Short mmCIF file of C-alpha atoms in Angstrom, two decimals:
data_model
loop_
_atom_site.label_atom_id
_atom_site.label_comp_id
_atom_site.label_asym_id
_atom_site.label_seq_id
_atom_site.Cartn_x
_atom_site.Cartn_y
_atom_site.Cartn_z
CA MET A 1 -93.73 -70.64 34.37
CA THR A 2 -90.95 -68.90 36.22
CA ARG A 3 -88.70 -71.91 35.76
CA THR A 4 -89.52 -71.97 32.03
CA LEU A 5 -88.76 -68.24 31.67
CA THR A 6 -85.52 -68.61 33.60
CA ALA A 7 -84.49 -71.52 31.44
CA SER A 8 -85.35 -69.57 28.30
CA VAL A 9 -83.29 -66.59 29.41
CA ALA A 10 -80.38 -68.87 30.26
CA THR A 11 -80.65 -70.56 26.88
CA LEU A 12 -80.69 -67.21 25.10
CA ALA A 13 -77.64 -66.11 27.04
CA LEU A 14 -75.77 -69.25 26.08
CA LEU A 15 -76.75 -68.82 22.45
CA ALA A 16 -75.67 -65.18 22.48
CA GLY A 17 -72.35 -66.14 24.02
CA ALA A 18 -71.84 -68.84 21.44
CA ALA A 19 -72.67 -66.43 18.62
CA SER A 20 -70.24 -63.90 20.04
CA ALA A 21 -67.46 -66.49 20.27
CA GLN A 22 -68.16 -67.67 16.74
CA ASP A 23 -67.86 -64.10 15.48
CA LEU A 24 -64.33 -63.70 16.84
CA LEU A 25 -61.52 -63.74 14.32
CA VAL A 26 -60.09 -66.87 15.99
CA PRO A 27 -62.17 -68.88 18.47
CA VAL A 28 -60.80 -68.75 22.00
CA GLY A 29 -58.46 -71.68 22.59
CA GLU A 30 -57.65 -72.36 18.94
CA GLY A 31 -54.55 -71.77 16.83
CA PRO A 32 -50.99 -70.80 17.86
CA PHE A 33 -52.17 -68.01 20.13
CA THR A 34 -51.30 -67.35 23.77
CA TRP A 35 -54.57 -68.20 25.50
CA ASP A 36 -53.51 -68.96 29.07
CA SER A 37 -52.83 -65.37 30.15
CA TYR A 38 -55.90 -64.19 28.21
CA ASN A 39 -58.14 -66.71 30.01
CA THR A 40 -56.71 -65.69 33.38
CA PHE A 41 -57.39 -62.04 32.53
CA ALA A 42 -60.97 -62.93 31.56
CA GLU A 43 -61.56 -64.91 34.74
CA ASN A 44 -60.46 -61.98 36.90
CA THR A 45 -62.13 -59.11 35.04
CA ASP A 46 -65.80 -58.13 34.96
CA LEU A 47 -66.68 -54.82 33.32
CA SER A 48 -70.24 -55.69 32.38
CA GLY A 49 -72.16 -52.59 31.42
CA GLU A 50 -69.08 -50.36 31.12
CA THR A 51 -68.12 -48.61 27.89
CA VAL A 52 -64.49 -47.80 27.08
CA THR A 53 -64.09 -44.97 24.58
CA ILE A 54 -60.91 -44.84 22.48
CA THR A 55 -59.65 -42.56 19.74
CA GLY A 56 -56.59 -42.67 17.50
CA THR A 57 -55.40 -42.30 13.92
CA TRP A 58 -56.37 -45.72 12.58
CA THR A 59 -59.11 -45.57 9.96
CA GLY A 60 -60.32 -47.81 7.14
CA PHE A 61 -58.64 -51.24 7.06
CA GLU A 62 -56.52 -50.40 10.10
CA LYS A 63 -59.65 -49.58 12.10
CA GLU A 64 -61.14 -52.92 11.08
CA LYS A 65 -58.04 -54.72 12.33
CA VAL A 66 -57.83 -52.99 15.70
CA ASP A 67 -61.58 -53.44 16.16
CA GLU A 68 -60.93 -57.19 15.94
CA VAL A 69 -58.40 -56.84 18.77
CA PHE A 70 -60.86 -54.88 20.90
CA ARG A 71 -63.51 -57.56 20.45
CA TYR A 72 -61.36 -59.93 22.49
CA PHE A 73 -61.29 -57.34 25.26
CA GLU A 74 -65.09 -57.18 25.06
CA GLU A 75 -65.34 -60.97 25.10
CA ALA A 76 -63.10 -61.22 28.16
CA THR A 77 -64.59 -58.39 30.20
CA GLY A 78 -68.20 -57.87 29.14
CA ALA A 79 -67.41 -54.21 28.40
CA THR A 80 -68.20 -52.36 25.18
CA VAL A 81 -65.37 -50.69 23.29
CA GLU A 82 -66.15 -47.67 21.12
CA TYR A 83 -63.17 -46.81 18.92
CA SER A 84 -63.15 -43.87 16.52
CA GLY A 85 -60.29 -43.08 14.14
CA SER A 86 -59.55 -39.68 12.70
CA ASP A 87 -57.11 -38.15 10.22
CA SER A 88 -57.16 -35.04 12.40
CA PHE A 89 -56.47 -36.88 15.66
CA GLU A 90 -53.74 -34.47 16.77
CA GLN A 91 -56.12 -31.52 16.68
CA ASP A 92 -59.17 -33.42 17.90
CA ILE A 93 -57.58 -34.85 21.05
CA VAL A 94 -56.32 -31.46 22.19
CA ILE A 95 -59.75 -29.89 21.68
CA SER A 96 -61.59 -32.70 23.47
CA ALA A 97 -59.15 -32.70 26.40
CA ARG A 98 -59.43 -28.95 26.88
CA SER A 99 -63.22 -29.11 26.72
CA GLY A 100 -63.41 -31.95 29.25
CA SER A 101 -64.79 -34.44 26.73
CA ALA A 102 -61.74 -36.62 26.13
CA PRO A 103 -62.20 -40.36 25.54
CA ASN A 104 -60.96 -42.87 28.10
CA ILE A 105 -57.98 -43.83 25.93
CA ALA A 106 -56.03 -41.84 23.33
CA ILE A 107 -53.60 -43.60 20.98
CA PHE A 108 -50.81 -41.23 19.98
CA PRO A 109 -48.84 -41.81 16.76
CA GLN A 110 -45.71 -40.23 18.29
CA PRO A 111 -44.62 -39.27 21.79
CA GLY A 112 -44.12 -35.53 21.25
CA LEU A 113 -47.79 -34.54 21.54
CA ALA A 114 -48.32 -37.01 24.39
CA ALA A 115 -45.50 -35.33 26.32
CA ASP A 116 -47.08 -31.90 25.75
CA MET A 117 -50.46 -33.09 26.98
CA ALA A 118 -48.93 -34.80 30.02
CA SER A 119 -47.22 -31.53 30.98
CA GLN A 120 -50.61 -29.81 30.87
CA GLY A 121 -52.26 -32.43 33.07
CA TYR A 122 -54.39 -34.04 30.37
CA LEU A 123 -52.90 -37.54 30.71
CA THR A 124 -53.12 -39.90 33.68
CA PRO A 125 -49.89 -41.52 34.93
CA LEU A 126 -49.83 -45.31 34.65
CA ASP A 127 -49.00 -47.59 37.54
CA PRO A 128 -45.20 -48.07 37.82
CA SER A 129 -45.76 -51.82 37.41
CA VAL A 130 -46.52 -51.16 33.73
CA GLY A 131 -43.02 -49.78 33.29
CA ASP A 132 -41.55 -52.80 35.05
CA PHE A 133 -43.51 -55.07 32.73
CA VAL A 134 -42.29 -53.26 29.61
CA ARG A 135 -38.67 -53.38 30.75
CA GLU A 136 -38.89 -57.13 31.26
CA ASN A 137 -41.11 -58.14 28.34
CA TYR A 138 -40.50 -55.71 25.48
CA ALA A 139 -37.56 -55.55 23.10
CA ALA A 140 -35.45 -52.50 23.99
CA GLY A 141 -37.85 -52.17 26.90
CA GLU A 142 -35.91 -49.46 28.71
CA SER A 143 -36.00 -47.34 25.55
CA LEU A 144 -39.76 -47.71 25.27
CA VAL A 145 -40.23 -46.77 28.92
CA ASP A 146 -38.06 -43.68 28.39
CA LEU A 147 -40.07 -42.69 25.31
CA ALA A 148 -43.30 -42.84 27.33
CA THR A 149 -42.03 -41.09 30.47
CA TYR A 150 -42.77 -37.35 30.70
CA ALA A 151 -42.86 -34.49 33.15
CA GLY A 152 -46.31 -33.79 34.55
CA PRO A 153 -47.81 -30.37 35.35
CA GLU A 154 -45.78 -30.14 38.57
CA GLY A 155 -42.57 -31.25 36.87
CA GLU A 156 -42.64 -34.78 38.30
CA GLU A 157 -41.82 -37.56 35.83
CA ASN A 158 -44.15 -40.51 35.34
CA LEU A 159 -44.86 -43.23 32.81
CA TYR A 160 -47.85 -42.13 30.74
CA GLY A 161 -48.22 -44.75 28.03
CA ILE A 162 -47.53 -48.22 26.70
CA PHE A 163 -46.38 -48.84 23.14
CA TYR A 164 -48.30 -51.21 20.94
CA ARG A 165 -47.69 -51.26 17.18
CA ILE A 166 -44.13 -50.55 16.00
CA ASP A 167 -42.88 -49.42 12.58
CA LEU A 168 -39.36 -50.35 11.49
CA LYS A 169 -37.05 -48.07 9.52
CA SER A 170 -33.59 -49.62 9.92
CA LEU A 171 -33.74 -51.78 6.80
CA VAL A 172 -31.65 -52.19 3.66
CA TRP A 173 -33.41 -53.71 0.65
CA TYR A 174 -31.57 -55.70 -2.02
CA ASN A 175 -32.11 -58.16 -4.85
CA PRO A 176 -30.86 -61.66 -3.89
CA ILE A 177 -30.40 -62.52 -7.56
CA THR A 178 -27.96 -59.63 -7.97
CA PHE A 179 -26.08 -60.59 -4.80
CA ASP A 180 -25.81 -64.20 -5.98
CA GLU A 181 -24.60 -63.24 -9.44
CA PHE A 182 -21.85 -61.01 -8.04
CA GLY A 183 -21.05 -63.23 -5.07
CA PHE A 184 -21.90 -60.56 -2.47
CA ASP A 185 -22.67 -61.48 1.14
CA VAL A 186 -25.12 -59.69 3.43
CA PRO A 187 -23.04 -57.42 5.71
CA GLU A 188 -23.26 -57.84 9.48
CA SER A 189 -21.58 -54.58 10.51
CA MET A 190 -21.31 -51.01 9.22
CA GLU A 191 -17.68 -51.68 8.43
CA GLU A 192 -18.75 -54.58 6.20
CA LEU A 193 -21.50 -52.48 4.61
CA LYS A 194 -18.97 -49.81 3.63
CA GLU A 195 -16.65 -52.49 2.28
CA LEU A 196 -19.55 -53.96 0.27
CA THR A 197 -20.30 -50.49 -1.11
CA GLU A 198 -16.72 -50.19 -2.34
CA ASP A 199 -16.77 -53.72 -3.78
CA MET A 200 -19.96 -53.04 -5.73
CA ALA A 201 -18.49 -49.89 -7.23
CA ASP A 202 -15.32 -51.79 -8.16
CA GLU A 203 -17.46 -54.42 -9.91
CA GLY A 204 -19.22 -51.76 -11.97
CA LEU A 205 -22.49 -51.95 -10.03
CA THR A 206 -23.76 -48.68 -8.55
CA PRO A 207 -24.17 -49.54 -4.85
CA TRP A 208 -27.07 -47.36 -3.76
CA CYS A 209 -30.52 -46.39 -4.93
CA LEU A 210 -31.38 -43.03 -3.35
CA GLY A 211 -34.26 -40.63 -3.89
CA LEU A 212 -34.84 -37.55 -1.75
CA GLY A 213 -37.75 -36.16 -3.74
CA ALA A 214 -41.12 -35.98 -1.99
CA GLY A 215 -42.87 -32.85 -3.23
CA ALA A 216 -43.13 -30.33 -0.41
CA ALA A 217 -41.41 -32.85 1.89
CA THR A 218 -38.33 -33.29 -0.34
CA GLY A 219 -35.30 -34.20 1.73
CA TRP A 220 -36.89 -36.36 4.42
CA PRO A 221 -35.26 -39.65 3.28
CA ALA A 222 -31.86 -38.07 3.97
CA THR A 223 -32.91 -37.13 7.50
CA ASP A 224 -33.55 -40.82 8.18
CA TRP A 225 -30.00 -41.62 7.09
CA VAL A 226 -28.60 -39.01 9.47
CA GLU A 227 -30.75 -40.30 12.33
CA GLU A 228 -29.51 -43.83 11.69
CA MET A 229 -25.92 -42.57 11.81
CA MET A 230 -26.51 -40.65 15.03
CA LEU A 231 -27.62 -43.91 16.67
CA ARG A 232 -24.61 -45.81 15.31
CA LEU A 233 -21.93 -43.24 16.12
CA HIS A 234 -23.13 -42.07 19.53
CA SER A 235 -24.92 -43.30 22.63
CA PRO A 236 -28.73 -42.92 22.85
CA ASP A 237 -28.46 -40.00 25.28
CA VAL A 238 -26.60 -37.97 22.64
CA TYR A 239 -29.44 -38.69 20.20
CA ASP A 240 -31.98 -37.51 22.79
CA GLN A 241 -30.01 -34.34 23.49
CA TRP A 242 -29.88 -33.62 19.76
CA VAL A 243 -33.64 -34.08 19.41
CA SER A 244 -34.34 -31.65 22.26
CA ASN A 245 -31.58 -29.22 21.16
CA GLU A 246 -29.75 -29.68 24.45
CA ILE A 247 -26.75 -30.01 22.17
CA PRO A 248 -26.89 -27.71 19.12
CA PHE A 249 -27.50 -28.99 15.63
CA ASP A 250 -23.99 -27.92 14.67
CA ASP A 251 -22.37 -29.91 17.49
CA PRO A 252 -19.40 -31.91 16.14
CA GLN A 253 -21.22 -35.15 16.97
CA VAL A 254 -24.12 -34.19 14.69
CA VAL A 255 -21.82 -32.95 11.95
CA ALA A 256 -20.01 -36.31 12.11
CA ALA A 257 -23.30 -38.15 11.54
CA ILE A 258 -24.14 -35.96 8.54
CA GLU A 259 -20.68 -36.60 7.09
CA GLU A 260 -21.06 -40.35 7.65
CA PHE A 261 -24.22 -40.18 5.53
CA GLY A 262 -22.22 -38.14 3.04
CA TRP A 263 -19.66 -40.96 2.72
CA PHE A 264 -22.41 -42.85 0.92
CA ALA A 265 -24.52 -40.09 -0.62
CA LYS A 266 -21.97 -37.57 -1.88
CA ASN A 267 -19.91 -40.02 -3.92
CA ASP A 268 -21.24 -40.04 -7.49
CA ASP A 269 -19.86 -43.55 -7.97
CA TYR A 270 -22.03 -44.83 -5.14
CA ILE A 271 -25.40 -43.30 -6.06
CA LYS A 272 -27.58 -44.13 -9.04
CA GLY A 273 -27.32 -41.13 -11.37
CA GLY A 274 -24.97 -39.36 -8.97
CA ALA A 275 -25.61 -37.19 -5.92
CA GLU A 276 -27.30 -34.41 -7.89
CA ALA A 277 -29.78 -36.88 -9.35
CA ALA A 278 -30.65 -38.22 -5.88
CA ALA A 279 -31.89 -34.78 -4.84
CA THR A 280 -34.51 -34.78 -7.60
CA THR A 281 -35.38 -38.50 -7.74
CA ASP A 282 -38.71 -39.21 -6.08
CA TYR A 283 -38.29 -41.62 -3.16
CA ARG A 284 -41.21 -43.66 -4.51
CA ASP A 285 -39.25 -44.27 -7.71
CA SER A 286 -35.98 -45.10 -5.97
CA PRO A 287 -36.61 -48.88 -5.59
CA SER A 288 -36.98 -49.44 -9.34
CA GLY A 289 -33.23 -49.80 -9.94
CA LEU A 290 -33.14 -52.94 -7.81
CA PHE A 291 -35.35 -54.79 -10.28
CA THR A 292 -33.95 -53.78 -13.68
CA ILE A 293 -31.87 -56.11 -15.84
CA PRO A 294 -29.03 -55.37 -15.50
CA PRO A 295 -29.55 -53.79 -12.06
CA GLU A 296 -29.11 -50.03 -11.88
CA CYS A 297 -28.26 -50.09 -8.16
CA GLY A 298 -27.59 -52.71 -5.50
CA MET A 299 -29.17 -51.53 -2.25
CA LEU A 300 -31.82 -49.19 -0.84
CA ARG A 301 -32.05 -48.01 2.78
CA GLN A 302 -35.73 -47.41 3.46
CA ALA A 303 -38.48 -48.24 5.93
CA SER A 304 -40.78 -51.24 5.75
CA PHE A 305 -43.53 -49.27 3.99
CA VAL A 306 -41.43 -48.97 0.80
CA THR A 307 -42.84 -52.31 -0.39
CA ALA A 308 -45.89 -50.33 -1.55
CA PHE A 309 -43.70 -48.92 -4.33
CA PHE A 310 -42.19 -52.18 -5.55
CA PRO A 311 -43.17 -53.44 -9.03
CA ASP A 312 -45.95 -55.98 -9.34
CA ASP A 313 -43.49 -58.81 -10.02
CA ALA A 314 -41.57 -58.23 -6.77
CA GLU A 315 -41.48 -61.46 -4.80
CA MET A 316 -40.04 -61.49 -1.30
CA GLY A 317 -37.14 -63.89 -0.98
CA GLU A 318 -36.84 -64.24 -4.74
CA ASN A 319 -36.01 -60.89 -6.36
CA ILE A 320 -36.24 -58.71 -3.23
CA ASP A 321 -35.18 -59.12 0.38
CA PHE A 322 -33.84 -57.03 3.25
CA PHE A 323 -31.33 -56.96 6.08
CA TYR A 324 -30.81 -54.88 9.21
CA PHE A 325 -28.99 -51.59 8.62
CA PRO A 326 -26.01 -52.63 10.71
CA ALA A 327 -24.14 -50.93 13.55
CA PHE A 328 -20.43 -50.22 13.71
CA GLU A 329 -18.69 -53.18 15.29
CA GLU A 330 -15.93 -50.98 16.69
CA LYS A 331 -18.38 -48.62 18.44
CA ASP A 332 -19.89 -51.36 20.62
CA LEU A 333 -23.30 -49.62 20.78
CA GLY A 334 -25.42 -52.73 20.42
CA ASN A 335 -28.17 -52.94 17.80
CA PRO A 336 -29.98 -49.60 17.59
CA VAL A 337 -33.25 -49.45 15.67
CA LEU A 338 -34.93 -46.38 14.22
CA GLY A 339 -38.68 -46.44 13.85
CA ALA A 340 -42.03 -45.22 15.05
CA GLY A 341 -44.86 -46.58 17.14
CA THR A 342 -48.28 -45.99 18.66
CA LEU A 343 -48.73 -45.15 22.32
CA PHE A 344 -51.82 -45.98 24.39
CA THR A 345 -52.50 -43.40 27.09
CA ILE A 346 -55.33 -42.73 29.56
CA THR A 347 -57.06 -39.40 28.98
CA ASP A 348 -60.21 -40.02 31.05
CA PRO A 349 -59.56 -42.46 33.92
CA SER A 350 -61.91 -45.38 34.49
CA GLU A 351 -61.67 -49.01 35.55
CA GLY A 352 -62.14 -49.99 31.91
CA ALA A 353 -59.27 -47.75 30.80
CA THR A 354 -56.94 -49.29 33.38
CA LYS A 355 -57.99 -52.79 32.32
CA MET A 356 -57.37 -51.90 28.67
CA ILE A 357 -53.75 -51.07 29.53
CA GLU A 358 -53.55 -54.40 31.37
CA PHE A 359 -55.04 -56.15 28.33
CA LEU A 360 -52.28 -54.69 26.13
CA GLU A 361 -49.72 -56.51 28.28
CA LEU A 362 -51.16 -59.81 27.03
CA PRO A 363 -49.41 -61.39 24.04
CA LEU A 364 -52.85 -62.11 22.56
CA ALA A 365 -53.60 -58.40 22.19
CA HIS A 366 -50.65 -58.23 19.80
CA GLU A 367 -51.09 -61.63 18.17
CA ILE A 368 -54.59 -60.89 16.90
CA TRP A 369 -53.44 -57.93 14.80
CA ALA A 370 -50.21 -59.72 13.84
CA ASN A 371 -52.36 -62.46 12.35
CA GLN A 372 -54.12 -59.88 10.16
CA GLY A 373 -50.91 -58.50 8.63
CA ALA A 374 -49.20 -55.08 8.49
CA PHE A 375 -48.21 -55.18 12.16
CA LEU A 376 -45.04 -55.47 14.21
CA SER A 377 -44.86 -55.63 17.99
CA PRO A 378 -42.05 -55.13 20.52
CA HIS A 379 -43.71 -57.67 22.85
CA SER A 380 -41.26 -60.53 23.33
CA GLY A 381 -44.04 -62.88 24.45
CA LEU A 382 -45.82 -62.80 21.09
CA ASN A 383 -45.73 -66.16 19.30
CA PRO A 384 -43.97 -65.48 15.95
CA GLU A 385 -46.17 -68.12 14.33
CA THR A 386 -49.12 -65.72 14.63
CA TYR A 387 -47.50 -63.31 12.18
CA GLN A 388 -49.14 -63.57 8.79
CA THR A 389 -45.97 -63.59 6.67
CA ASP A 390 -42.30 -64.56 6.83
CA THR A 391 -41.47 -60.91 6.16
CA GLN A 392 -43.23 -59.88 9.37
CA ARG A 393 -41.42 -62.61 11.28
CA GLN A 394 -38.02 -61.55 9.93
CA GLN A 395 -38.65 -57.88 10.70
CA SER A 396 -39.90 -58.86 14.14
CA GLU A 397 -36.56 -60.60 14.75
CA ILE A 398 -34.76 -57.32 14.03
CA ILE A 399 -36.96 -55.55 16.58
CA GLN A 400 -36.50 -58.30 19.15
CA GLU A 401 -32.72 -58.08 18.79
CA ALA A 402 -32.72 -54.29 19.20
CA THR A 403 -30.88 -52.93 22.23
CA THR A 404 -32.01 -49.34 21.61
CA PHE A 405 -35.18 -48.04 19.96
CA ARG A 406 -35.61 -44.41 19.00
CA PHE A 407 -38.29 -42.46 17.16
CA ASP A 408 -37.58 -40.57 13.97
CA ALA A 409 -35.87 -37.41 15.27
CA SER A 410 -37.35 -35.09 12.66
CA ASP A 411 -40.85 -36.07 13.83
CA LEU A 412 -39.97 -35.04 17.39
CA MET A 413 -38.29 -31.73 16.58
CA PRO A 414 -40.29 -28.51 16.11
CA SER A 415 -41.98 -28.69 12.71
CA GLU A 416 -40.01 -25.68 11.44
CA ILE A 417 -36.88 -27.78 11.97
CA GLY A 418 -37.85 -31.43 11.55
CA ALA A 419 -40.27 -30.79 8.69
CA GLY A 420 -38.48 -27.76 7.30
CA ALA A 421 -34.87 -26.72 7.80
CA PHE A 422 -33.63 -30.27 8.33
CA TRP A 423 -35.23 -31.46 5.08
CA THR A 424 -33.96 -28.59 2.95
CA GLY A 425 -30.56 -28.62 4.64
CA MET A 426 -29.99 -32.24 3.66
CA VAL A 427 -30.78 -31.46 0.03
CA ASP A 428 -28.27 -28.60 0.17
CA TYR A 429 -25.70 -30.95 1.67
CA VAL A 430 -26.13 -33.69 -0.92
CA THR A 431 -25.88 -31.16 -3.74
CA GLY A 432 -22.65 -29.55 -2.55
CA SER A 433 -22.82 -27.67 0.75
CA GLU A 434 -20.52 -28.55 3.65
CA ALA A 435 -21.97 -30.47 6.59
CA ALA A 436 -20.80 -27.89 9.15
CA ASP A 437 -22.38 -25.03 7.18
CA VAL A 438 -25.69 -26.86 6.77
CA ALA A 439 -25.79 -27.76 10.45
CA ALA A 440 -25.03 -24.18 11.46
CA ASP A 441 -27.86 -22.89 9.27
CA ILE A 442 -30.31 -25.34 10.83
CA GLN A 443 -29.23 -24.32 14.32
CA ALA A 444 -29.61 -20.66 13.44
CA ARG A 445 -33.19 -21.36 12.39
CA TRP A 446 -33.79 -23.22 15.67
CA ASP A 447 -32.38 -20.26 17.62
CA GLN A 448 -34.96 -18.01 15.98
CA LEU A 449 -37.75 -20.13 17.49
CA ASN A 450 -36.67 -19.33 21.05
#
């Protein structure tokens, strides 16, 4: 009877394992996924009975996608992952950390809050080997290590997180049909982009679609332009000093970046409807001019999410496409990329939390979400074939070729600046104010915060 019971239990265990494997998005060992490192991780990890708690901002469909990723961690380790997403993550994680009830892992949507919490002792430093791995295996790896390295409560600097999902902003959208009809080529440098802008205007085609309107957030699309120019005119350390106000907002280097944006935005011949119209055009309406017949504008600089505001008949590669917002060839600053990303950190140490960070080093942890769409990764080991669309693959190439990656500066500045004076100042600039005056006003506001 004992042998029969043992056999029955073993059979049930095998059946349960088979059911679990069948429930995975992709069965282990199948498809163009990187299984070898995953299998090695599974063979060397046993977390049976342990629960790993995680919180972040992903809800709805995004929660469903990341839950699929976590199921592979569960399959490999025997642990249980409990992920909860919240629209009020920023407030919730601070409250839970201060009350001693933080989850094992917190996924930050930007590094600013993570840095604050590290300085207060609420984050656990990661092993230095994680930083070494990122430098060697992530696009612009040194940048991503820098963005996750903060001063702790005693002032010592440590790596506190590993980036996972990346958002890409450095894109210019265009209509290939328009380019073909006019004989325009995709520019490969900022010098060529400026030449193309002049050529379009000479041909009677308004070069740029631009909308700064966004309700209470009006002006933010212009801040992205300035951030792009800061990365293309100056070295990354200058950008970082600007973000932290180590150099003032009215520093000549910042004024130069604003004026470089103005070369495009303050010329009525270059902007659909003219500069004044750009200040009141909603950014969600700005892509429409790319699709009209005849076209009302030739190009749009905007992040990857802008596809949500394309018309229903937009077809990638047919009547819409994109290229990298290029760098100045003469500046020799490589290929900087502006974007955003999510950062996994440990807020309540455990073996499971440490293993989750190790799991995120596996290409598979990125490939599973890539295969579900709406995902880009800086991991150079990810098989591009696991991306769901050609668009993802092409945008991934831009990330992989990046030499510098920086977060949106306005998101890292104090909210009174990045989500206030900077926004309104850019509207003032586009509608007539001088760059130096606008920059001085923003710095004066920053001075009042100190």
